[in-house]
Tab-separated table of C-alpha atoms in Angstrom:
chain	number	residue	atom	x	y	z
A	1	UNK	CA	0.200	0.099	0.360
A	2	UNK	CA	1.298	3.316	-0.662
A	3	UNK	CA	2.048	6.342	1.233
A	4	UNK	CA	-1.199	8.059	-0.868
A	5	UNK	CA	-3.683	5.286	-0.525
A	6	UNK	CA	-2.729	4.098	3.456
A	7	UNK	CA	-3.486	7.660	4.483
A	8	UNK	CA	-6.270	8.041	2.822
A	9	UNK	CA	-8.034	4.744	4.032
A	10	UNK	CA	-6.893	6.076	7.458
A	11	UNK	CA	-8.558	8.769	7.728
A	12	UNK	CA	-11.752	7.120	5.738
A	13	UNK	CA	-11.651	5.136	8.019
A	14	UNK	CA	-12.932	7.649	11.411
A	15	UNK	CA	-16.447	8.199	11.609
A	16	UNK	CA	-15.810	11.855	11.303
A	17	UNK	CA	-19.562	13.490	10.510
A	18	UNK	CA	-19.626	17.258	11.189
A	19	UNK	CA	-18.372	18.891	13.369
A	20	UNK	CA	-17.230	15.579	14.260
A	21	UNK	CA	-13.695	15.518	13.403
A	22	UNK	CA	-13.482	12.281	15.370
A	23	UNK	CA	-9.149	11.752	15.260
A	24	UNK	CA	-8.329	12.392	11.696
A	25	UNK	CA	-7.021	15.672	12.673
A	26	UNK	CA	-4.852	14.328	15.425
A	27	UNK	CA	-3.112	11.682	12.956
A	28	UNK	CA	-2.852	14.122	10.380
A	29	UNK	CA	-0.778	16.364	12.745
A	30	UNK	CA	1.183	13.318	14.280
A	31	UNK	CA	2.387	12.815	10.384
A	32	UNK	CA	3.590	16.355	9.466
A	33	UNK	CA	5.331	16.855	13.376
A	34	UNK	CA	7.654	14.314	12.235
A	35	UNK	CA	8.562	16.277	9.182
A	36	UNK	CA	9.346	19.222	10.921
A	37	UNK	CA	5.972	20.785	11.477
A	38	UNK	CA	3.989	23.216	13.702
A	39	UNK	CA	1.237	21.203	14.730
A	40	UNK	CA	-1.751	24.064	15.861
A	41	UNK	CA	-5.559	23.203	17.702
A	42	UNK	CA	-7.667	26.186	17.398
A	43	UNK	CA	-11.151	25.725	18.746
A	44	UNK	CA	-13.794	27.220	18.262
A	45	UNK	CA	-17.767	27.398	19.541
A	46	UNK	CA	-19.543	26.338	23.076
A	47	UNK	CA	-18.545	22.731	23.914
A	48	UNK	CA	-21.488	22.778	25.649
A	49	UNK	CA	-23.471	23.558	22.657
A	50	UNK	CA	-25.153	19.943	20.393
A	51	UNK	CA	-26.155	22.576	17.797
A	52	UNK	CA	-24.840	25.292	14.940
A	53	UNK	CA	-22.641	26.522	17.721
A	54	UNK	CA	-21.158	23.128	18.619
A	55	UNK	CA	-17.569	23.299	18.784
A	56	UNK	CA	-15.531	22.142	15.840
A	57	UNK	CA	-11.788	21.213	16.147
A	58	UNK	CA	-9.384	22.864	14.012
A	59	UNK	CA	-5.855	22.611	12.487
A	60	UNK	CA	-3.383	24.930	11.490
A	61	UNK	CA	0.503	23.215	9.968
A	62	UNK	CA	2.675	25.734	9.278
A	63	UNK	CA	6.220	25.057	8.072
A	64	UNK	CA	8.948	28.140	7.753
A	65	UNK	CA	11.117	28.264	4.607
A	66	UNK	CA	14.660	30.024	4.570
A	67	UNK	CA	13.562	33.165	2.998
A	68	UNK	CA	10.881	34.994	5.037
A	69	UNK	CA	10.627	36.872	1.508
A	70	UNK	CA	9.690	33.344	-0.458
A	71	UNK	CA	6.556	32.849	-1.290
A	72	UNK	CA	3.616	30.477	1.897
A	73	UNK	CA	2.140	28.166	0.038
A	74	UNK	CA	-1.159	27.069	2.472
A	75	UNK	CA	-2.766	23.618	1.473
A	76	UNK	CA	-6.726	23.820	2.851
A	77	UNK	CA	-9.425	20.652	3.119
A	78	UNK	CA	-11.322	20.045	5.674
A	79	UNK	CA	-11.769	16.356	6.964
A	80	UNK	CA	-15.666	16.130	8.084
A	81	UNK	CA	-18.208	14.569	5.644
A	82	UNK	CA	-21.722	14.311	4.957
A	83	UNK	CA	-23.976	12.239	6.681
A	84	UNK	CA	-24.211	8.437	5.340
A	85	UNK	CA	-27.767	7.360	4.240
A	86	UNK	CA	-29.233	4.465	4.900
A	87	UNK	CA	-26.404	2.420	5.124
A	88	UNK	CA	-27.689	-1.197	3.901
A	89	UNK	CA	-27.483	0.206	0.161
A	90	UNK	CA	-23.535	1.669	0.629
A	91	UNK	CA	-21.871	-1.879	-1.382
A	92	UNK	CA	-19.193	-1.859	0.872
A	93	UNK	CA	-19.395	-0.450	5.230
A	94	UNK	CA	-19.132	3.704	4.244
A	95	UNK	CA	-16.380	4.181	6.764
A	96	UNK	CA	-14.973	0.086	6.398
A	97	UNK	CA	-12.137	2.342	3.613
A	98	UNK	CA	-12.813	-0.909	1.614
A	99	UNK	CA	-9.854	-1.331	-1.321
A	100	UNK	CA	-12.075	-2.879	-4.597
A	101	UNK	CA	-12.159	-3.063	-8.651
A	102	UNK	CA	-9.757	-0.516	-8.703
A	103	UNK	CA	-10.536	1.767	-6.045
A	104	UNK	CA	-11.022	3.563	-2.599
A	105	UNK	CA	-14.875	3.195	-1.485
A	106	UNK	CA	-15.637	5.515	1.704
A	107	UNK	CA	-17.678	8.437	2.701
A	108	UNK	CA	-15.127	10.743	2.201
A	109	UNK	CA	-13.281	8.902	-0.439
A	110	UNK	CA	-13.897	12.341	-3.375
A	111	UNK	CA	-14.920	14.654	0.033
A	112	UNK	CA	-12.010	15.492	0.727
A	113	UNK	CA	-10.333	13.236	2.444
A	114	UNK	CA	-8.183	11.978	-0.158
A	115	UNK	CA	-7.039	15.019	-1.547
A	116	UNK	CA	-5.158	15.464	2.645
A	117	UNK	CA	-4.078	12.825	2.736
A	118	UNK	CA	-1.971	13.050	-0.917
A	119	UNK	CA	-1.402	17.094	-0.083
A	120	UNK	CA	0.616	15.740	3.367
A	121	UNK	CA	2.389	12.697	1.761
A	122	UNK	CA	3.155	15.214	-0.906
A	123	UNK	CA	4.581	18.118	1.611
A	124	UNK	CA	6.543	14.309	2.366
A	125	UNK	CA	8.618	13.917	-0.678
A	126	UNK	CA	9.228	17.615	-1.301
A	127	UNK	CA	10.724	18.153	1.699
A	128	UNK	CA	13.091	15.738	1.492
A	129	UNK	CA	14.288	16.654	-1.811
A	130	UNK	CA	14.137	20.365	-1.054
A	131	UNK	CA	14.765	20.437	2.850
A	132	UNK	CA	15.649	23.893	2.763
A	133	UNK	CA	13.515	25.024	0.900
A	134	UNK	CA	12.868	28.891	0.472
A	135	UNK	CA	8.849	28.817	0.935
A	136	UNK	CA	6.459	27.979	4.340
A	137	UNK	CA	4.300	25.724	3.614
A	138	UNK	CA	1.084	24.991	5.426
A	139	UNK	CA	-2.433	23.197	6.197
A	140	UNK	CA	-5.224	24.567	7.060
A	141	UNK	CA	-7.957	21.579	7.684
A	142	UNK	CA	-11.082	22.412	8.809
A	143	UNK	CA	-14.173	19.284	10.864
A	144	UNK	CA	-17.250	22.383	10.031
A	145	UNK	CA	-16.884	22.559	5.983
A	146	UNK	CA	-20.090	20.864	4.988
A	147	UNK	CA	-22.677	22.043	8.723
A	148	UNK	CA	-22.866	25.656	8.914
A	149	UNK	CA	-19.350	26.573	8.320
A	150	UNK	CA	-19.374	28.926	11.197
A	151	UNK	CA	-16.037	27.939	13.695
A	152	UNK	CA	-14.182	26.292	10.988
A	153	UNK	CA	-12.108	27.809	8.395
A	154	UNK	CA	-12.688	31.528	8.770
A	155	UNK	CA	-12.859	31.811	12.305
A	156	UNK	CA	-8.870	30.126	11.251
A	157	UNK	CA	-8.085	32.922	8.941
A	158	UNK	CA	-9.235	35.809	11.433
A	159	UNK	CA	-6.779	34.408	13.205
A	160	UNK	CA	-4.112	33.680	11.070
A	161	UNK	CA	-5.265	37.846	10.248
A	162	UNK	CA	-4.750	38.961	13.518
A	163	UNK	CA	-1.574	37.724	14.049
A	164	UNK	CA	-0.058	38.650	11.418
A	165	UNK	CA	0.179	35.111	9.351
A	166	UNK	CA	1.353	35.672	5.347
A	167	UNK	CA	-0.923	33.757	2.979
A	168	UNK	CA	0.584	33.733	-0.297
A	169	UNK	CA	-1.257	31.566	-2.569
A	170	UNK	CA	-4.112	28.915	-1.703
A	171	UNK	CA	-4.453	25.526	-2.781
A	172	UNK	CA	-7.833	24.226	-1.747
A	173	UNK	CA	-7.950	19.780	-2.412
A	174	UNK	CA	-11.789	20.944	-3.523
A	175	UNK	CA	-12.846	17.595	-6.202
A	176	UNK	CA	-13.007	19.277	-8.597
A	177	UNK	CA	-12.446	17.013	-11.830
A	178	UNK	CA	-15.360	16.673	-13.705
A	179	UNK	CA	-14.034	12.965	-16.374
A	180	UNK	CA	-10.421	13.008	-15.544
A	181	UNK	CA	-8.266	13.638	-12.987
A	182	UNK	CA	-7.067	17.519	-14.144
A	183	UNK	CA	-9.137	18.685	-16.490
A	184	UNK	CA	-11.844	21.274	-14.087
A	185	UNK	CA	-9.146	23.862	-12.407
A	186	UNK	CA	-11.575	26.580	-9.668
A	187	UNK	CA	-9.940	29.418	-10.004
A	188	UNK	CA	-12.960	31.643	-8.370
A	189	UNK	CA	-16.543	30.815	-7.043
A	190	UNK	CA	-19.300	33.202	-7.288
A	191	UNK	CA	-21.215	34.298	-3.696
A	192	UNK	CA	-24.504	33.189	-2.286
A	193	UNK	CA	-26.927	35.908	-0.330
A	194	UNK	CA	-29.839	34.398	0.665
A	195	UNK	CA	-32.769	36.044	1.185
A	196	UNK	CA	-35.811	35.487	3.882
A	197	UNK	CA	-38.145	38.232	2.573
A	198	UNK	CA	-41.554	38.445	4.819
A	199	UNK	CA	-44.372	40.549	3.569
A	200	UNK	CA	-47.577	40.911	6.409
A	201	UNK	CA	-50.955	42.401	5.326
A	202	UNK	CA	-54.299	41.339	7.427
A	203	UNK	CA	-56.176	38.279	7.507
A	204	UNK	CA	-60.222	37.684	6.782
A	205	UNK	CA	-62.461	35.563	5.247
A	206	UNK	CA	-61.854	35.551	1.149
A	207	UNK	CA	-65.428	36.241	0.619
A	208	UNK	CA	-65.074	40.268	2.085
A	209	UNK	CA	-61.500	41.497	1.012
A	210	UNK	CA	-62.072	44.379	1.487
A	211	UNK	CA	-62.411	44.071	5.617
A	212	UNK	CA	-58.093	41.992	4.709
A	213	UNK	CA	-55.336	42.916	3.043
A	214	UNK	CA	-53.787	39.686	1.077
A	215	UNK	CA	-50.337	39.781	1.645
A	216	UNK	CA	-49.631	37.399	-1.235
A	217	UNK	CA	-51.397	39.902	-3.974
A	218	UNK	CA	-50.153	42.410	-2.552
A	219	UNK	CA	-45.843	41.324	-3.386
A	220	UNK	CA	-47.222	39.370	-6.274
A	221	UNK	CA	-45.732	42.100	-8.951
A	222	UNK	CA	-42.707	42.971	-7.265
A	223	UNK	CA	-41.171	39.023	-7.210
A	224	UNK	CA	-43.288	39.448	-10.768
A	225	UNK	CA	-39.799	42.130	-11.690
A	226	UNK	CA	-37.479	40.077	-9.054
A	227	UNK	CA	-37.065	36.943	-11.395
A	228	UNK	CA	-37.338	39.309	-14.863
A	229	UNK	CA	-34.885	41.784	-13.616
A	230	UNK	CA	-31.293	41.169	-15.731
A	231	UNK	CA	-28.859	42.394	-12.577
A	232	UNK	CA	-25.294	41.784	-14.872
A	233	UNK	CA	-24.045	40.093	-17.765
A	234	UNK	CA	-21.048	37.960	-15.899
A	235	UNK	CA	-17.818	38.634	-17.218
A	236	UNK	CA	-14.648	36.409	-18.512
A	237	UNK	CA	-14.387	34.525	-16.030
A	238	UNK	CA	-18.263	34.341	-14.319
A	239	UNK	CA	-21.881	33.222	-15.713
A	240	UNK	CA	-24.419	36.309	-14.670
A	241	UNK	CA	-25.667	35.937	-11.630
A	242	UNK	CA	-28.762	34.002	-11.215
A	243	UNK	CA	-31.509	34.389	-8.464
A	244	UNK	CA	-34.119	31.838	-7.662
A	245	UNK	CA	-36.950	31.985	-5.734
A	246	UNK	CA	-36.388	28.687	-3.784
A	247	UNK	CA	-39.890	28.161	-0.843
A	248	UNK	CA	-43.331	30.422	-0.840
A	249	UNK	CA	-44.841	29.501	2.850
A	250	UNK	CA	-47.980	30.625	3.657
A	251	UNK	CA	-51.544	30.798	4.510
A	252	UNK	CA	-53.342	28.594	7.634
A	253	UNK	CA	-54.435	26.059	4.810
A	254	UNK	CA	-58.401	26.898	4.998
A	255	UNK	CA	-58.626	27.818	1.705
A	256	UNK	CA	-61.500	29.835	2.857
A	257	UNK	CA	-58.315	32.714	4.516
A	258	UNK	CA	-56.963	35.025	3.765
A	259	UNK	CA	-53.634	34.549	4.585
A	260	UNK	CA	-51.748	37.344	7.487
A	261	UNK	CA	-48.147	36.526	5.528
A	262	UNK	CA	-46.062	35.509	3.165
A	263	UNK	CA	-42.891	34.166	4.030
A	264	UNK	CA	-40.249	33.646	0.268
A	265	UNK	CA	-37.178	32.499	0.397
A	266	UNK	CA	-34.675	33.455	-2.540
A	267	UNK	CA	-30.364	33.228	-3.289
A	268	UNK	CA	-28.222	34.898	-5.231
A	269	UNK	CA	-25.896	33.542	-6.717
A	270	UNK	CA	-23.219	36.329	-8.378
A	271	UNK	CA	-20.608	37.161	-10.008
A	272	UNK	CA	-17.338	40.259	-9.946
A	273	UNK	CA	-19.950	42.679	-11.594
A	274	UNK	CA	-21.791	42.653	-8.455
A	275	UNK	CA	-21.013	42.549	-4.678
A	276	UNK	CA	-23.444	41.602	-2.077
A	277	UNK	CA	-24.793	45.036	-1.060
A	278	UNK	CA	-25.190	46.326	-4.803
A	279	UNK	CA	-27.745	43.615	-5.156
A	280	UNK	CA	-29.160	44.503	-1.530
A	281	UNK	CA	-30.039	47.889	-2.914
A	282	UNK	CA	-31.170	46.861	-5.933
A	283	UNK	CA	-33.872	44.453	-4.581
A	284	UNK	CA	-35.027	47.008	-1.824
A	285	UNK	CA	-35.806	49.430	-4.844
A	286	UNK	CA	-38.064	46.868	-6.318
A	287	UNK	CA	-39.660	46.401	-3.229
A	288	UNK	CA	-39.995	50.336	-1.890
A	289	UNK	CA	-41.708	50.703	-5.540
A	290	UNK	CA	-44.353	47.908	-5.387
A	291	UNK	CA	-44.978	49.010	-2.145
A	292	UNK	CA	-45.439	52.185	-2.469
A	293	UNK	CA	-48.847	53.393	-1.159
A	294	UNK	CA	-49.597	49.028	-0.538
A	295	UNK	CA	-51.579	47.900	2.640
A	296	UNK	CA	-48.968	45.156	3.527
A	297	UNK	CA	-45.162	45.682	4.280
A	298	UNK	CA	-43.127	44.163	3.610
A	299	UNK	CA	-39.086	43.425	5.737
A	300	UNK	CA	-35.836	41.706	4.426
A	301	UNK	CA	-33.687	39.185	6.382
A	302	UNK	CA	-30.261	38.974	4.738
A	303	UNK	CA	-26.937	36.177	5.049
A	304	UNK	CA	-24.743	36.438	2.806
A	305	UNK	CA	-23.150	32.557	2.711
A	306	UNK	CA	-20.331	34.390	0.482
A	307	UNK	CA	-19.034	37.224	-1.973
A	308	UNK	CA	-17.260	35.987	-4.955
A	309	UNK	CA	-13.767	35.862	-5.283
A	310	UNK	CA	-11.417	35.663	-8.395
A	311	UNK	CA	-7.530	34.097	-8.807
A	312	UNK	CA	-6.778	36.235	-12.141
A	313	UNK	CA	-4.401	33.970	-14.370
A	314	UNK	CA	-0.679	34.498	-13.353
A	315	UNK	CA	2.010	32.284	-11.913
A	316	UNK	CA	-0.328	30.388	-9.116
A	317	UNK	CA	-2.240	29.918	-12.342
A	318	UNK	CA	0.619	28.660	-14.681
A	319	UNK	CA	1.958	26.680	-11.912
A	320	UNK	CA	-0.749	24.452	-11.781
A	321	UNK	CA	-2.374	24.077	-15.076
A	322	UNK	CA	1.896	22.868	-15.240
A	323	UNK	CA	1.995	20.357	-12.151
A	324	UNK	CA	-1.005	19.230	-13.950
A	325	UNK	CA	-0.076	18.472	-17.657
A	326	UNK	CA	3.660	17.368	-16.902
A	327	UNK	CA	2.019	14.892	-14.656
A	328	UNK	CA	-1.099	14.060	-16.016
A	329	UNK	CA	-0.896	15.278	-20.257
A	330	UNK	CA	-4.445	16.812	-19.675
A	331	UNK	CA	-4.714	20.354	-19.897
A	332	UNK	CA	-7.118	21.939	-17.793
A	333	UNK	CA	-9.884	24.045	-18.359
A	334	UNK	CA	-10.212	27.200	-15.528
A	335	UNK	CA	-14.060	27.301	-13.594
A	336	UNK	CA	-15.870	29.715	-11.593
A	337	UNK	CA	-19.503	27.219	-11.614
A	338	UNK	CA	-20.836	25.523	-8.704
A	339	UNK	CA	-20.964	26.009	-5.107
A	340	UNK	CA	-19.624	27.969	-2.190
A	341	UNK	CA	-16.433	26.478	-1.149
A	342	UNK	CA	-13.970	27.441	1.621
A	343	UNK	CA	-11.868	29.084	-0.621
A	344	UNK	CA	-14.833	32.191	0.616
A	345	UNK	CA	-13.469	32.696	3.260
A	346	UNK	CA	-9.512	32.624	2.380
A	347	UNK	CA	-8.916	34.371	-0.399
A	348	UNK	CA	-10.363	37.849	1.153
A	349	UNK	CA	-9.389	37.513	4.446
A	350	UNK	CA	-6.139	36.743	3.580
A	351	UNK	CA	-5.931	37.648	0.085
A	352	UNK	CA	-4.427	34.788	-0.667
A	353	UNK	CA	-4.625	33.744	-4.255
A	354	UNK	CA	-6.679	30.565	-4.554
A	355	UNK	CA	-6.913	27.001	-6.530
A	356	UNK	CA	-9.485	24.430	-6.009
A	357	UNK	CA	-8.094	21.216	-7.528
A	358	UNK	CA	-8.959	17.686	-5.921
A	359	UNK	CA	-9.908	14.307	-7.794
A	360	UNK	CA	-13.625	14.100	-9.900
A	361	UNK	CA	-16.661	14.765	-8.375
A	362	UNK	CA	-18.803	12.323	-10.366
A	363	UNK	CA	-19.620	10.419	-6.473
A	364	UNK	CA	-20.013	13.131	-3.970
A	365	UNK	CA	-22.527	13.035	-1.501
A	366	UNK	CA	-23.554	10.171	-3.055
A	367	UNK	CA	-23.935	6.217	-1.846
A	368	UNK	CA	-21.087	4.492	-2.800
A	369	UNK	CA	-18.625	7.655	-3.061
A	370	UNK	CA	-15.090	6.821	-4.470
A	371	UNK	CA	-11.946	7.281	-5.684
A	372	UNK	CA	-10.259	5.597	-7.979
A	373	UNK	CA	-6.360	4.470	-6.745
A	374	UNK	CA	-4.091	5.674	-9.594
A	375	UNK	CA	-5.778	8.840	-9.095
A	376	UNK	CA	-4.366	9.716	-5.803
A	377	UNK	CA	-1.144	9.149	-6.828
A	378	UNK	CA	-1.098	11.492	-9.278
A	379	UNK	CA	-2.901	14.116	-7.521
A	380	UNK	CA	-0.223	13.413	-4.913
A	381	UNK	CA	2.864	13.690	-7.836
A	382	UNK	CA	1.041	16.707	-8.736
A	383	UNK	CA	0.406	18.680	-5.456
A	384	UNK	CA	4.677	17.898	-5.246
A	385	UNK	CA	5.074	19.243	-8.459
A	386	UNK	CA	3.075	22.441	-7.424
A	387	UNK	CA	4.967	23.101	-4.180
A	388	UNK	CA	8.340	22.222	-6.646
A	389	UNK	CA	7.311	25.502	-8.490
A	390	UNK	CA	5.956	28.034	-6.630
A	391	UNK	CA	8.018	28.080	-2.942
A	392	UNK	CA	11.479	25.346	-3.472
């Protein structure tokens, strides 16, 4: 068993469903400590809370280089995984880390414990070949990415920035590949802004509408304009901003009662042509116009999951693309599609360039999640080559 496969297996055997890390980060700290990394566990949250503010264990491991002016490359990832669902539907037990048919099977196999194992082994190989490497190497590992993500990477990054840590490049090991290893890398992500709209009218009998104020009727034209609005046209890196309504709830369940209120949930996935504040302002302008003179009132509760970030073509992107091509022969394509990742915290807080590169994402969050064993070895070599190009 190769070092990457061995470490991957050890991590996959830990049932680290968000936000419980079990022994994953201890395993990593032991491995990295032997390579000369200074390992620091950073806990955030309430140890007595079993809900959203539950305590989360995070690991920040750093090995300093010989030249303080040389770049700092950080590998970022998460040890937590999503629930497995009905275990009886899995071909192999989800935390057995079974190797069969050329694949490593288990929850977290592609998202994203194997990338973390590849980080570590790549660092080990690189340090052996470059004991006096110039740049700093670090790993930022959280157990709070798949959940609410409030006590993980964001708080670690803020703590690091607060004490003056500098980070030039960050490689996030999210499973970015689609058909073959390294065909897609993420050099940016769209922002995500959630809105919870509550419109309040006056409840009444449906036969006497003049004695009531129907909030559904009052909001309908505003929602129609919201849906029809072109927020921007995107740019060379991002598609146009998208607004989607996900839920509309109102009424008492009776067909003869005008409801007192209606609640609407909506989300913006937005590009760098907009900001959260500009989208809020445009949205409020639409509702202010339609509710002028209305007997109903509206209120929007906003929550920002993350601003968009972009790493344009340059030294970092070029090094990643080149390393992939040298190891696999694949010419990687740049993409900003998909959801969000913890890169949304690292890019703005640490002012770092961020790129995401990992294994295939075809089985993430699914029953029988798996990854090709041969891809683990290739990914390790790619990460090692990136280290060689940027900080040797």
